[in-house]
Amino acid sequence: QFPFGRRLPCDIYWHGVSFHDNNIFSGQVNKFPGMMETVRKITLSRAMRTMQDLFPLEYNFYPRSWILPEELPLFVAEVRMMKDSNPSWKPTFIVKPDGGCQGDGIYLIKDPSDIRLTGSIQSRPAVVQEYICKPLLVDKLKFDIRLYVLLKSLEPLEIYIAKDGLSRFCTEPYQEPSLKNLHQVFMHLTNYSLNIHSGNFIHSDSVNTGSKRTFSSILCRLSSRGADVKKLWSDIISLVIKTIIALTPELKVYYQSDIPAGKPGPTCFQILGFDILLMKNLKPVLLEVNANPSMRIEHEQELSPGVFENVPSPVDEEVKVAVIRDTLRLVDPQKKKRKDTHNCILFLRDSLLGVVSAFCIIWSMKDKQHKHHSLKLS
Ligand code: ADP
């Protein structure tokens, strides 16, 4: 740590929040310029919309979204049109303030007229999105998946997906949204930061019980029930790659402006947190991408009223230590000097008219096994 500035150049720079240093001329930085802006809710929705317009089937893993306030009239008109053409359609929508996190300011509505346009949080720009009403439940609870993805390089595009992630559970049994339960955040929102305040939250020392579990423990359970876990993984990998492809043009603009080609500068890599919801039919849906996923491996425990202590969280430790360790191994400059011996590189060839093929690796250096996956984007 260099609280008073750095004296010597480093091989790897680990910045806390964003790429912010113009005085780095070599080495690698753990943030891409502009990543925070690129994955904000509105920017992400715009990027996904562009791709949905071009490749509607390939990008159907992102819920239909509208940007507020500018697309409010469009939202109202489109919902009215869909309701007219299908009177039995009883949708629910989720409104999420732009730049918000940890469930801050989020609410569910049944009708466009329920959008709150006044008040400090409500007047902020936001995304309104189709609410996924039939999520996969485990123990009658809604949960989402946090997957860690290493964007190792933009050009060539190299993506690694951690083999294990976290499953974060709601703390009230799930019911499909109705006017009666729309406000019950412990039933509808899976955010750890919200559910930790529920009396039902369970901190567990085991990876397959409690309110935060490993994703692999969920996969085991699904597999024992006969689910096609291989197909699920391949859908998730495809979702991750397509999302990064959608973000790439914007990221390249930031990159070229902050680190112009030909000038000495660092290269960048970044760990991203992908939040994914599984539908009842096991289809993965992208909720959001986090540029700064929490890497905490402890949680706070209240010893006595008002007195807190940090205690280790075995589930977080199991997943996150592996992510950081493997990231450091993958960006290890010594390894680069020895010539990159990995054959586990995501490799993307694109041509405007042809087919885009992407090969991606689920990474797990722990057991030294690399699984190769391929998919085709038409
Ligand atoms: P934040 O950045 O505030 O956490 P998210 O987009 O992750 O915002 O949404 C918070 C939570 O709301 C998610 O973890 C998920 O449980 C729920 N959620 C978000 N979008 C949807 C959706 N389209 N359908 C169903 N649930 C959603």
mmCIF file of C-alpha atoms and ligand atoms in Angstrom:
data_model
loop_
_atom_site.group_PDB
_atom_site.id
_atom_site.type_symbol
_atom_site.label_atom_id
_atom_site.label_comp_id
_atom_site.label_asym_id
_atom_site.label_seq_id
_atom_site.Cartn_x
_atom_site.Cartn_y
_atom_site.Cartn_z
ATOM 1 C CA GLN A 1 0.000 0.000 0.000
ATOM 2 C CA PHE A 2 1.261 3.457 -0.889
ATOM 3 C CA PRO A 3 -0.701 6.028 1.109
ATOM 4 C CA PHE A 4 1.849 8.763 0.249
ATOM 5 C CA GLY A 5 2.417 7.894 -3.399
ATOM 6 C CA ARG A 6 4.456 5.282 -5.165
ATOM 7 C CA ARG A 7 8.188 5.411 -5.583
ATOM 8 C CA LEU A 8 9.035 2.464 -7.805
ATOM 9 C CA PRO A 9 7.134 1.032 -10.745
ATOM 10 C CA CYS A 10 5.190 -2.145 -9.961
ATOM 11 C CA ASP A 11 4.384 -5.303 -11.884
ATOM 12 C CA ILE A 12 0.765 -5.320 -10.736
ATOM 13 C CA TYR A 13 -1.250 -2.369 -9.439
ATOM 14 C CA TRP A 14 -4.319 -3.240 -7.355
ATOM 15 C CA HIS A 15 -6.649 -0.241 -7.252
ATOM 16 C CA GLY A 16 -9.555 -0.102 -4.843
ATOM 17 C CA VAL A 17 -12.385 1.289 -6.921
ATOM 18 C CA SER A 18 -11.531 2.404 -10.451
ATOM 19 C CA PHE A 19 -8.765 3.056 -12.945
ATOM 20 C CA HIS A 20 -7.640 6.485 -11.823
ATOM 21 C CA ASP A 21 -3.901 6.861 -12.270
ATOM 22 C CA ASN A 22 -2.416 8.569 -15.299
ATOM 23 C CA ASN A 23 1.134 8.130 -14.061
ATOM 24 C CA ILE A 24 1.476 4.417 -14.685
ATOM 25 C CA PHE A 25 3.660 3.605 -17.685
ATOM 26 C CA SER A 26 4.108 -0.148 -17.410
ATOM 27 C CA GLY A 27 2.836 -3.217 -15.583
ATOM 28 C CA GLN A 28 -0.772 -4.256 -15.189
ATOM 29 C CA VAL A 29 -3.671 -2.486 -13.474
ATOM 30 C CA ASN A 30 -6.619 -4.410 -12.038
ATOM 31 C CA LYS A 31 -9.183 -1.986 -13.496
ATOM 32 C CA PHE A 32 -10.176 -0.961 -17.013
ATOM 33 C CA PRO A 33 -10.768 2.737 -17.659
ATOM 34 C CA GLY A 34 -14.509 3.433 -17.854
ATOM 35 C CA MET A 35 -15.631 0.024 -16.553
ATOM 36 C CA MET A 36 -17.722 1.531 -13.730
ATOM 37 C CA GLU A 37 -19.563 3.782 -16.192
ATOM 38 C CA THR A 38 -19.979 0.974 -18.745
ATOM 39 C CA VAL A 39 -21.722 -1.436 -16.374
ATOM 40 C CA ARG A 40 -24.062 1.085 -14.739
ATOM 41 C CA LYS A 41 -27.666 -0.023 -15.047
ATOM 42 C CA ILE A 42 -28.634 2.443 -17.785
ATOM 43 C CA THR A 43 -25.484 1.959 -19.879
ATOM 44 C CA LEU A 44 -25.708 -1.808 -19.588
ATOM 45 C CA SER A 45 -29.384 -1.743 -20.592
ATOM 46 C CA ARG A 46 -28.579 0.417 -23.623
ATOM 47 C CA ALA A 47 -25.759 -1.903 -24.706
ATOM 48 C CA MET A 48 -27.985 -4.951 -24.297
ATOM 49 C CA ARG A 49 -30.819 -3.252 -26.202
ATOM 50 C CA THR A 50 -28.485 -2.556 -29.141
ATOM 51 C CA MET A 51 -27.545 -6.222 -29.259
ATOM 52 C CA GLN A 52 -31.158 -7.340 -28.744
ATOM 53 C CA ASP A 53 -32.175 -5.267 -31.757
ATOM 54 C CA LEU A 54 -29.484 -6.958 -33.850
ATOM 55 C CA PHE A 55 -29.642 -10.485 -32.413
ATOM 56 C CA PRO A 56 -32.981 -10.858 -30.583
ATOM 57 C CA LEU A 57 -32.670 -14.577 -29.967
ATOM 58 C CA GLU A 58 -29.019 -14.558 -28.918
ATOM 59 C CA TYR A 59 -29.624 -11.791 -26.383
ATOM 60 C CA ASN A 60 -32.920 -12.966 -24.901
ATOM 61 C CA PHE A 61 -31.183 -13.590 -21.552
ATOM 62 C CA TYR A 62 -31.600 -9.939 -20.547
ATOM 63 C CA PRO A 63 -35.068 -8.829 -19.359
ATOM 64 C CA ARG A 64 -36.882 -6.286 -21.480
ATOM 65 C CA SER A 65 -35.907 -2.885 -20.052
ATOM 66 C CA TRP A 66 -36.767 0.799 -20.479
ATOM 67 C CA ILE A 67 -34.759 3.824 -19.379
ATOM 68 C CA LEU A 68 -36.459 6.381 -17.154
ATOM 69 C CA PRO A 69 -37.456 9.131 -17.400
ATOM 70 C CA GLU A 70 -36.736 9.417 -21.152
ATOM 71 C CA GLU A 71 -38.495 6.200 -22.211
ATOM 72 C CA LEU A 72 -41.489 6.488 -19.904
ATOM 73 C CA PRO A 73 -43.911 7.233 -22.786
ATOM 74 C CA LEU A 74 -42.467 4.293 -24.742
ATOM 75 C CA PHE A 75 -42.782 2.018 -21.682
ATOM 76 C CA VAL A 76 -46.413 3.032 -21.164
ATOM 77 C CA ALA A 77 -47.247 2.580 -24.855
ATOM 78 C CA GLU A 78 -45.489 -0.793 -25.225
ATOM 79 C CA VAL A 79 -47.082 -2.249 -22.093
ATOM 80 C CA ARG A 80 -50.493 -1.057 -23.218
ATOM 81 C CA MET A 81 -49.958 -2.628 -26.638
ATOM 82 C CA MET A 82 -48.835 -5.960 -25.162
ATOM 83 C CA LYS A 83 -51.759 -6.000 -22.732
ATOM 84 C CA ASP A 84 -54.183 -5.268 -25.586
ATOM 85 C CA SER A 85 -52.816 -8.097 -27.672
ATOM 86 C CA ASN A 86 -52.767 -10.517 -24.722
ATOM 87 C CA PRO A 87 -55.372 -9.596 -22.064
ATOM 88 C CA SER A 88 -54.317 -12.514 -19.825
ATOM 89 C CA TRP A 89 -50.773 -11.036 -19.496
ATOM 90 C CA LYS A 90 -50.419 -9.785 -15.917
ATOM 91 C CA PRO A 91 -46.861 -8.483 -15.776
ATOM 92 C CA THR A 92 -44.817 -7.158 -12.890
ATOM 93 C CA PHE A 93 -41.976 -4.673 -13.341
ATOM 94 C CA ILE A 94 -38.976 -3.810 -11.204
ATOM 95 C CA VAL A 95 -37.707 -0.224 -11.013
ATOM 96 C CA LYS A 96 -33.997 0.176 -10.257
ATOM 97 C CA PRO A 97 -32.269 3.554 -9.825
ATOM 98 C CA ASP A 98 -29.215 4.029 -12.041
ATOM 99 C CA GLY A 99 -25.962 3.731 -10.140
ATOM 100 C CA GLY A 100 -27.789 2.162 -7.192
ATOM 101 C CA CYS A 101 -26.504 -0.956 -5.488
ATOM 102 C CA GLN A 102 -27.455 -3.322 -2.666
ATOM 103 C CA GLY A 103 -31.136 -3.056 -3.545
ATOM 104 C CA ASP A 104 -31.112 0.676 -2.804
ATOM 105 C CA GLY A 105 -34.308 2.409 -4.020
ATOM 106 C CA ILE A 106 -35.638 -0.685 -5.847
ATOM 107 C CA TYR A 107 -39.400 -1.327 -5.964
ATOM 108 C CA LEU A 108 -41.873 -3.512 -7.828
ATOM 109 C CA ILE A 109 -44.925 -2.298 -9.723
ATOM 110 C CA LYS A 110 -47.841 -3.878 -11.529
ATOM 111 C CA ASP A 111 -48.659 -0.955 -13.786
ATOM 112 C CA PRO A 112 -46.626 1.827 -15.459
ATOM 113 C CA SER A 113 -48.791 4.396 -13.642
ATOM 114 C CA ASP A 114 -47.231 3.208 -10.337
ATOM 115 C CA ILE A 115 -43.810 4.635 -11.226
ATOM 116 C CA ARG A 116 -42.734 7.176 -8.616
ATOM 117 C CA LEU A 117 -41.342 10.234 -10.312
ATOM 118 C CA THR A 118 -41.005 12.478 -7.292
ATOM 119 C CA GLY A 119 -38.793 12.277 -4.204
ATOM 120 C CA SER A 120 -35.019 12.259 -4.099
ATOM 121 C CA ILE A 121 -34.383 8.606 -4.995
ATOM 122 C CA GLN A 122 -37.409 8.301 -7.255
ATOM 123 C CA SER A 123 -36.448 11.282 -9.415
ATOM 124 C CA ARG A 124 -33.072 9.713 -10.183
ATOM 125 C CA PRO A 125 -32.686 8.186 -13.652
ATOM 126 C CA ALA A 126 -33.590 4.509 -13.469
ATOM 127 C CA VAL A 127 -34.187 1.337 -15.408
ATOM 128 C CA VAL A 128 -37.610 -0.305 -15.344
ATOM 129 C CA GLN A 129 -37.471 -3.943 -16.244
ATOM 130 C CA GLU A 130 -39.725 -6.907 -16.714
ATOM 131 C CA TYR A 131 -39.750 -8.794 -13.414
ATOM 132 C CA ILE A 132 -38.941 -12.521 -13.648
ATOM 133 C CA CYS A 133 -41.944 -13.971 -11.827
ATOM 134 C CA LYS A 134 -41.006 -17.637 -11.930
ATOM 135 C CA PRO A 135 -37.480 -17.997 -10.570
ATOM 136 C CA LEU A 136 -36.014 -21.361 -9.646
ATOM 137 C CA LEU A 137 -36.587 -21.935 -5.929
ATOM 138 C CA VAL A 138 -34.465 -23.936 -3.527
ATOM 139 C CA ASP A 139 -36.019 -24.694 -0.152
ATOM 140 C CA LYS A 140 -38.971 -22.536 -1.349
ATOM 141 C CA LEU A 141 -36.641 -19.507 -1.480
ATOM 142 C CA LYS A 142 -35.599 -17.262 -4.358
ATOM 143 C CA PHE A 143 -31.828 -16.961 -4.831
ATOM 144 C CA ASP A 144 -29.416 -15.462 -7.317
ATOM 145 C CA ILE A 145 -25.902 -16.350 -8.393
ATOM 146 C CA ARG A 146 -22.810 -14.175 -8.133
ATOM 147 C CA LEU A 147 -20.223 -15.397 -10.596
ATOM 148 C CA TYR A 148 -16.720 -13.986 -10.829
ATOM 149 C CA VAL A 149 -15.403 -13.293 -14.296
ATOM 150 C CA LEU A 150 -11.872 -12.176 -15.088
ATOM 151 C CA LEU A 151 -11.600 -9.934 -18.116
ATOM 152 C CA LYS A 152 -7.897 -10.485 -18.679
ATOM 153 C CA SER A 153 -7.552 -8.534 -21.868
ATOM 154 C CA LEU A 154 -9.759 -6.619 -24.295
ATOM 155 C CA GLU A 155 -7.594 -7.124 -27.355
ATOM 156 C CA PRO A 156 -7.383 -10.008 -27.859
ATOM 157 C CA LEU A 157 -10.501 -10.721 -25.835
ATOM 158 C CA GLU A 158 -9.620 -13.077 -22.986
ATOM 159 C CA ILE A 159 -12.258 -14.068 -20.466
ATOM 160 C CA TYR A 160 -12.032 -16.499 -17.559
ATOM 161 C CA ILE A 161 -15.046 -17.615 -15.579
ATOM 162 C CA ALA A 162 -14.552 -18.890 -12.035
ATOM 163 C CA LYS A 163 -15.811 -22.404 -11.620
ATOM 164 C CA ASP A 164 -17.557 -21.646 -8.364
ATOM 165 C CA GLY A 165 -19.598 -18.661 -7.257
ATOM 166 C CA LEU A 166 -22.012 -17.645 -4.525
ATOM 167 C CA SER A 167 -25.751 -18.242 -4.254
ATOM 168 C CA ARG A 168 -27.475 -15.577 -2.208
ATOM 169 C CA PHE A 169 -30.829 -16.439 -0.753
ATOM 170 C CA CYS A 170 -33.946 -14.527 0.140
ATOM 171 C CA THR A 171 -35.168 -15.015 3.684
ATOM 172 C CA GLU A 172 -38.950 -15.249 3.178
ATOM 173 C CA PRO A 173 -40.585 -18.064 1.174
ATOM 174 C CA TYR A 174 -41.248 -16.937 -2.374
ATOM 175 C CA GLN A 175 -44.689 -16.204 -3.766
ATOM 176 C CA GLU A 176 -45.399 -14.882 -7.223
ATOM 177 C CA PRO A 177 -45.796 -11.101 -7.074
ATOM 178 C CA SER A 178 -49.216 -9.819 -6.096
ATOM 179 C CA LEU A 179 -50.382 -6.440 -4.833
ATOM 180 C CA LYS A 180 -50.222 -7.915 -1.322
ATOM 181 C CA ASN A 181 -46.563 -8.970 -1.384
ATOM 182 C CA LEU A 182 -44.930 -6.498 -3.816
ATOM 183 C CA HIS A 183 -43.310 -4.636 -0.927
ATOM 184 C CA GLN A 184 -41.766 -7.667 0.748
ATOM 185 C CA VAL A 185 -38.094 -7.214 -0.023
ATOM 186 C CA PHE A 186 -37.033 -10.352 1.886
ATOM 187 C CA MET A 187 -39.201 -12.359 -0.538
ATOM 188 C CA HIS A 188 -38.304 -10.667 -3.845
ATOM 189 C CA LEU A 189 -34.783 -9.212 -3.537
ATOM 190 C CA THR A 190 -31.836 -11.518 -3.018
ATOM 191 C CA ASN A 191 -29.371 -8.825 -1.915
ATOM 192 C CA TYR A 192 -27.199 -9.985 0.967
ATOM 193 C CA SER A 193 -27.082 -6.417 2.316
ATOM 194 C CA LEU A 194 -30.899 -6.428 2.677
ATOM 195 C CA ASN A 195 -31.523 -9.988 3.831
ATOM 196 C CA ILE A 196 -28.849 -9.801 6.522
ATOM 197 C CA HIS A 197 -31.327 -7.597 8.401
ATOM 198 C CA SER A 198 -34.016 -10.279 8.370
ATOM 199 C CA GLY A 199 -34.452 -12.336 11.513
ATOM 200 C CA ASN A 200 -34.472 -15.418 9.246
ATOM 201 C CA PHE A 201 -30.964 -14.877 7.865
ATOM 202 C CA ILE A 202 -28.784 -17.922 8.525
ATOM 203 C CA HIS A 203 -24.990 -17.619 8.671
ATOM 204 C CA SER A 204 -23.672 -21.059 8.034
ATOM 205 C CA ASP A 205 -20.240 -22.627 8.325
ATOM 206 C CA SER A 206 -21.201 -25.126 5.661
ATOM 207 C CA VAL A 207 -21.177 -24.340 1.935
ATOM 208 C CA ASN A 208 -24.552 -25.995 1.221
ATOM 209 C CA THR A 209 -26.857 -24.590 3.882
ATOM 210 C CA GLY A 210 -27.836 -21.138 5.116
ATOM 211 C CA SER A 211 -28.541 -17.871 3.333
ATOM 212 C CA LYS A 212 -25.275 -17.801 1.356
ATOM 213 C CA ARG A 213 -24.053 -20.996 -0.286
ATOM 214 C CA THR A 214 -21.613 -21.969 -2.993
ATOM 215 C CA PHE A 215 -23.052 -22.204 -6.504
ATOM 216 C CA SER A 216 -21.441 -25.646 -6.842
ATOM 217 C CA SER A 217 -23.569 -26.893 -3.933
ATOM 218 C CA ILE A 218 -26.704 -25.771 -5.811
ATOM 219 C CA LEU A 219 -25.469 -27.481 -8.969
ATOM 220 C CA CYS A 220 -24.916 -30.705 -7.008
ATOM 221 C CA ARG A 221 -28.445 -30.522 -5.740
ATOM 222 C CA LEU A 222 -29.878 -29.824 -9.181
ATOM 223 C CA SER A 223 -27.836 -32.607 -10.683
ATOM 224 C CA SER A 224 -29.113 -35.090 -8.078
ATOM 225 C CA ARG A 225 -32.650 -34.090 -9.129
ATOM 226 C CA GLY A 226 -31.757 -34.956 -12.736
ATOM 227 C CA ALA A 227 -31.225 -31.423 -14.086
ATOM 228 C CA ASP A 228 -28.948 -30.960 -17.092
ATOM 229 C CA VAL A 229 -26.173 -29.099 -15.299
ATOM 230 C CA LYS A 230 -23.823 -29.206 -18.305
ATOM 231 C CA LYS A 231 -26.369 -27.352 -20.423
ATOM 232 C CA LEU A 232 -26.885 -24.830 -17.621
ATOM 233 C CA TRP A 233 -23.129 -24.118 -17.460
ATOM 234 C CA SER A 234 -22.902 -23.760 -21.178
ATOM 235 C CA ASP A 235 -25.850 -21.281 -21.152
ATOM 236 C CA ILE A 236 -24.160 -19.299 -18.379
ATOM 237 C CA ILE A 237 -20.856 -19.181 -20.264
ATOM 238 C CA SER A 238 -22.655 -18.032 -23.360
ATOM 239 C CA LEU A 239 -24.447 -15.306 -21.355
ATOM 240 C CA VAL A 240 -21.130 -14.042 -19.933
ATOM 241 C CA ILE A 241 -19.365 -13.944 -23.288
ATOM 242 C CA LYS A 242 -22.252 -12.254 -25.084
ATOM 243 C CA THR A 243 -22.558 -9.659 -22.318
ATOM 244 C CA ILE A 244 -18.865 -8.790 -22.536
ATOM 245 C CA ILE A 245 -19.088 -8.608 -26.313
ATOM 246 C CA ALA A 246 -21.937 -6.108 -25.880
ATOM 247 C CA LEU A 247 -19.803 -3.968 -23.541
ATOM 248 C CA THR A 248 -16.611 -4.155 -25.604
ATOM 249 C CA PRO A 249 -17.163 -1.219 -28.017
ATOM 250 C CA GLU A 250 -17.692 1.258 -25.170
ATOM 251 C CA LEU A 251 -14.760 -0.172 -23.186
ATOM 252 C CA LYS A 252 -12.464 0.163 -26.178
ATOM 253 C CA VAL A 253 -13.346 3.847 -26.549
ATOM 254 C CA TYR A 254 -12.410 4.498 -22.897
ATOM 255 C CA TYR A 255 -9.263 2.372 -23.243
ATOM 256 C CA GLN A 256 -8.011 4.154 -26.345
ATOM 257 C CA SER A 257 -8.650 7.541 -24.804
ATOM 258 C CA ASP A 258 -6.891 6.768 -21.490
ATOM 259 C CA ILE A 259 -4.120 4.542 -22.831
ATOM 260 C CA PRO A 260 -3.605 5.546 -26.485
ATOM 261 C CA ALA A 261 -1.834 3.008 -28.672
ATOM 262 C CA GLY A 262 1.868 3.748 -29.100
ATOM 263 C CA LYS A 263 2.207 5.608 -25.783
ATOM 264 C CA PRO A 264 3.756 3.850 -22.789
ATOM 265 C CA GLY A 265 1.064 2.673 -20.426
ATOM 266 C CA PRO A 266 -0.075 -0.308 -18.446
ATOM 267 C CA THR A 267 -2.253 -3.164 -19.612
ATOM 268 C CA CYS A 268 -5.487 -3.811 -17.719
ATOM 269 C CA PHE A 269 -7.425 -6.707 -16.308
ATOM 270 C CA GLN A 270 -10.511 -6.744 -14.082
ATOM 271 C CA ILE A 271 -12.558 -9.085 -11.938
ATOM 272 C CA LEU A 272 -16.272 -8.539 -12.610
ATOM 273 C CA GLY A 273 -19.218 -9.802 -10.573
ATOM 274 C CA PHE A 274 -22.033 -11.183 -12.741
ATOM 275 C CA ASP A 275 -25.425 -11.391 -10.996
ATOM 276 C CA ILE A 276 -27.539 -14.079 -12.595
ATOM 277 C CA LEU A 277 -31.030 -15.365 -11.819
ATOM 278 C CA LEU A 278 -32.135 -18.845 -12.803
ATOM 279 C CA MET A 279 -35.665 -19.211 -14.084
ATOM 280 C CA LYS A 280 -37.775 -22.193 -13.089
ATOM 281 C CA ASN A 281 -36.887 -23.821 -16.425
ATOM 282 C CA LEU A 282 -33.156 -23.290 -15.595
ATOM 283 C CA LYS A 283 -32.698 -20.524 -18.136
ATOM 284 C CA PRO A 284 -30.133 -18.021 -16.780
ATOM 285 C CA VAL A 285 -31.088 -14.336 -16.834
ATOM 286 C CA LEU A 286 -28.584 -11.517 -16.430
ATOM 287 C CA LEU A 287 -29.514 -9.084 -13.657
ATOM 288 C CA GLU A 288 -26.430 -6.925 -13.589
ATOM 289 C CA VAL A 289 -22.668 -6.667 -13.827
ATOM 290 C CA ASN A 290 -20.644 -5.283 -10.921
ATOM 291 C CA ALA A 291 -17.338 -3.551 -11.606
ATOM 292 C CA ASN A 292 -16.313 -3.795 -7.948
ATOM 293 C CA PRO A 293 -17.634 -7.046 -6.534
ATOM 294 C CA SER A 294 -17.090 -7.326 -2.796
ATOM 295 C CA MET A 295 -14.099 -9.490 -1.939
ATOM 296 C CA ARG A 296 -14.827 -9.569 1.801
ATOM 297 C CA ILE A 297 -14.336 -12.944 3.408
ATOM 298 C CA GLU A 298 -15.714 -11.909 6.784
ATOM 299 C CA HIS A 299 -19.066 -10.778 8.032
ATOM 300 C CA GLU A 300 -20.091 -8.688 10.997
ATOM 301 C CA GLN A 301 -21.569 -10.368 14.019
ATOM 302 C CA GLU A 302 -23.351 -8.471 16.781
ATOM 303 C CA LEU A 303 -21.848 -9.677 20.051
ATOM 304 C CA SER A 304 -24.071 -7.539 22.245
ATOM 305 C CA PRO A 305 -26.373 -4.645 21.278
ATOM 306 C CA GLY A 306 -24.266 -2.199 19.252
ATOM 307 C CA VAL A 307 -21.023 -4.201 19.624
ATOM 308 C CA PHE A 308 -19.869 -5.851 16.393
ATOM 309 C CA GLU A 309 -17.023 -8.169 15.541
ATOM 310 C CA ASN A 310 -15.728 -9.429 12.185
ATOM 311 C CA VAL A 311 -15.908 -13.205 11.928
ATOM 312 C CA PRO A 312 -14.665 -15.388 9.050
ATOM 313 C CA SER A 313 -17.239 -16.472 6.478
ATOM 314 C CA PRO A 314 -16.206 -19.935 5.169
ATOM 315 C CA VAL A 315 -18.435 -19.728 2.062
ATOM 316 C CA ASP A 316 -16.973 -16.378 0.979
ATOM 317 C CA GLU A 317 -13.480 -17.616 1.730
ATOM 318 C CA GLU A 318 -13.907 -20.793 -0.312
ATOM 319 C CA VAL A 319 -14.977 -18.873 -3.411
ATOM 320 C CA LYS A 320 -13.169 -15.542 -3.202
ATOM 321 C CA VAL A 321 -9.703 -16.669 -2.147
ATOM 322 C CA ALA A 322 -9.634 -18.946 -5.206
ATOM 323 C CA VAL A 323 -10.714 -16.055 -7.445
ATOM 324 C CA ILE A 324 -7.979 -13.709 -6.217
ATOM 325 C CA ARG A 325 -5.309 -16.421 -6.166
ATOM 326 C CA ASP A 326 -6.056 -17.605 -9.696
ATOM 327 C CA THR A 327 -6.282 -14.029 -10.978
ATOM 328 C CA LEU A 328 -2.812 -13.293 -9.617
ATOM 329 C CA ARG A 329 -1.511 -16.482 -11.171
ATOM 330 C CA LEU A 330 -3.023 -15.631 -14.524
ATOM 331 C CA VAL A 331 -1.539 -12.119 -14.590
ATOM 332 C CA ASP A 332 1.791 -13.200 -13.070
ATOM 333 C CA PRO A 333 4.448 -11.308 -15.077
ATOM 334 C CA GLN A 334 7.010 -14.078 -14.498
ATOM 335 C CA LYS A 335 4.707 -16.468 -16.263
ATOM 336 C CA LYS A 336 4.381 -14.017 -19.144
ATOM 337 C CA LYS A 337 8.145 -13.896 -19.480
ATOM 338 C CA ARG A 338 8.272 -17.689 -19.625
ATOM 339 C CA LYS A 339 5.854 -17.363 -22.548
ATOM 340 C CA ASP A 340 2.219 -17.929 -21.896
ATOM 341 C CA THR A 341 1.841 -21.656 -21.556
ATOM 342 C CA HIS A 342 -1.890 -21.572 -20.890
ATOM 343 C CA ASN A 343 -4.025 -22.952 -23.599
ATOM 344 C CA CYS A 344 -7.021 -21.732 -21.653
ATOM 345 C CA ILE A 345 -7.479 -18.441 -23.416
ATOM 346 C CA LEU A 346 -10.760 -17.136 -24.560
ATOM 347 C CA PHE A 347 -10.261 -16.563 -28.181
ATOM 348 C CA LEU A 348 -12.549 -14.537 -30.340
ATOM 349 C CA ARG A 349 -12.522 -14.255 -34.085
ATOM 350 C CA ASP A 350 -15.059 -11.974 -35.541
ATOM 351 C CA SER A 351 -16.007 -10.935 -38.950
ATOM 352 C CA LEU A 352 -18.790 -8.540 -39.727
ATOM 353 C CA LEU A 353 -20.527 -10.861 -42.126
ATOM 354 C CA GLY A 354 -19.508 -14.224 -40.824
ATOM 355 C CA VAL A 355 -19.826 -16.174 -37.673
ATOM 356 C CA VAL A 356 -18.341 -15.188 -34.360
ATOM 357 C CA SER A 357 -16.836 -18.090 -32.513
ATOM 358 C CA ALA A 358 -15.724 -17.779 -28.958
ATOM 359 C CA PHE A 359 -13.859 -20.301 -26.875
ATOM 360 C CA CYS A 360 -13.916 -19.847 -23.193
ATOM 361 C CA ILE A 361 -12.503 -21.447 -20.134
ATOM 362 C CA ILE A 362 -14.039 -22.102 -16.798
ATOM 363 C CA TRP A 363 -11.065 -21.639 -14.613
ATOM 364 C CA SER A 364 -10.069 -23.660 -11.668
ATOM 365 C CA MET A 365 -6.358 -23.761 -11.118
ATOM 366 C CA LYS A 366 -6.985 -25.495 -7.819
ATOM 367 C CA ASP A 367 -7.401 -28.856 -9.422
ATOM 368 C CA LYS A 368 -5.334 -27.951 -12.472
ATOM 369 C CA GLN A 369 -8.133 -28.912 -14.797
ATOM 370 C CA HIS A 370 -9.212 -26.706 -17.609
ATOM 371 C CA LYS A 371 -12.544 -27.248 -19.208
ATOM 372 C CA HIS A 372 -12.957 -25.999 -22.734
ATOM 373 C CA HIS A 373 -16.230 -24.650 -23.936
ATOM 374 C CA SER A 374 -17.200 -23.316 -27.240
ATOM 375 C CA LEU A 375 -20.234 -21.560 -28.502
ATOM 376 C CA LYS A 376 -21.359 -19.898 -31.628
ATOM 377 C CA LEU A 377 -22.951 -16.515 -31.954
ATOM 378 C CA SER A 378 -24.670 -16.029 -35.238
HETATM 379 P P1 ADP B 1 -28.653 -3.781 -7.016
HETATM 380 O O1 ADP B 1 -27.463 -3.302 -7.777
HETATM 381 O O2 ADP B 1 -29.295 -2.673 -6.252
HETATM 382 O O3 ADP B 1 -28.389 -4.998 -6.202
HETATM 383 P P2 ADP B 1 -29.983 -5.557 -8.911
HETATM 384 O O4 ADP B 1 -30.226 -5.286 -10.349
HETATM 385 O O5 ADP B 1 -28.926 -6.566 -8.592
HETATM 386 O O6 ADP B 1 -29.710 -4.175 -8.164
HETATM 387 O O7 ADP B 1 -31.342 -6.029 -8.270
HETATM 388 C C1 ADP B 1 -31.462 -6.334 -6.890
HETATM 389 C C2 ADP B 1 -32.179 -7.644 -6.706
HETATM 390 O O8 ADP B 1 -33.497 -7.564 -7.265
HETATM 391 C C3 ADP B 1 -31.525 -8.805 -7.437
HETATM 392 O O9 ADP B 1 -30.509 -9.367 -6.655
HETATM 393 C C4 ADP B 1 -32.697 -9.738 -7.658
HETATM 394 O O10 ADP B 1 -32.954 -10.516 -6.513
HETATM 395 C C5 ADP B 1 -33.858 -8.788 -7.858
HETATM 396 N N1 ADP B 1 -34.080 -8.517 -9.292
HETATM 397 C C6 ADP B 1 -33.465 -7.565 -10.048
HETATM 398 N N2 ADP B 1 -33.937 -7.551 -11.305
HETATM 399 C C7 ADP B 1 -34.862 -8.526 -11.369
HETATM 400 C C8 ADP B 1 -35.715 -9.010 -12.416
HETATM 401 N N3 ADP B 1 -35.720 -8.469 -13.644
HETATM 402 N N4 ADP B 1 -36.549 -10.039 -12.122
HETATM 403 C C9 ADP B 1 -36.574 -10.598 -10.876
HETATM 404 N N5 ADP B 1 -35.802 -10.182 -9.853
HETATM 405 C C10 ADP B 1 -34.951 -9.149 -10.090
#
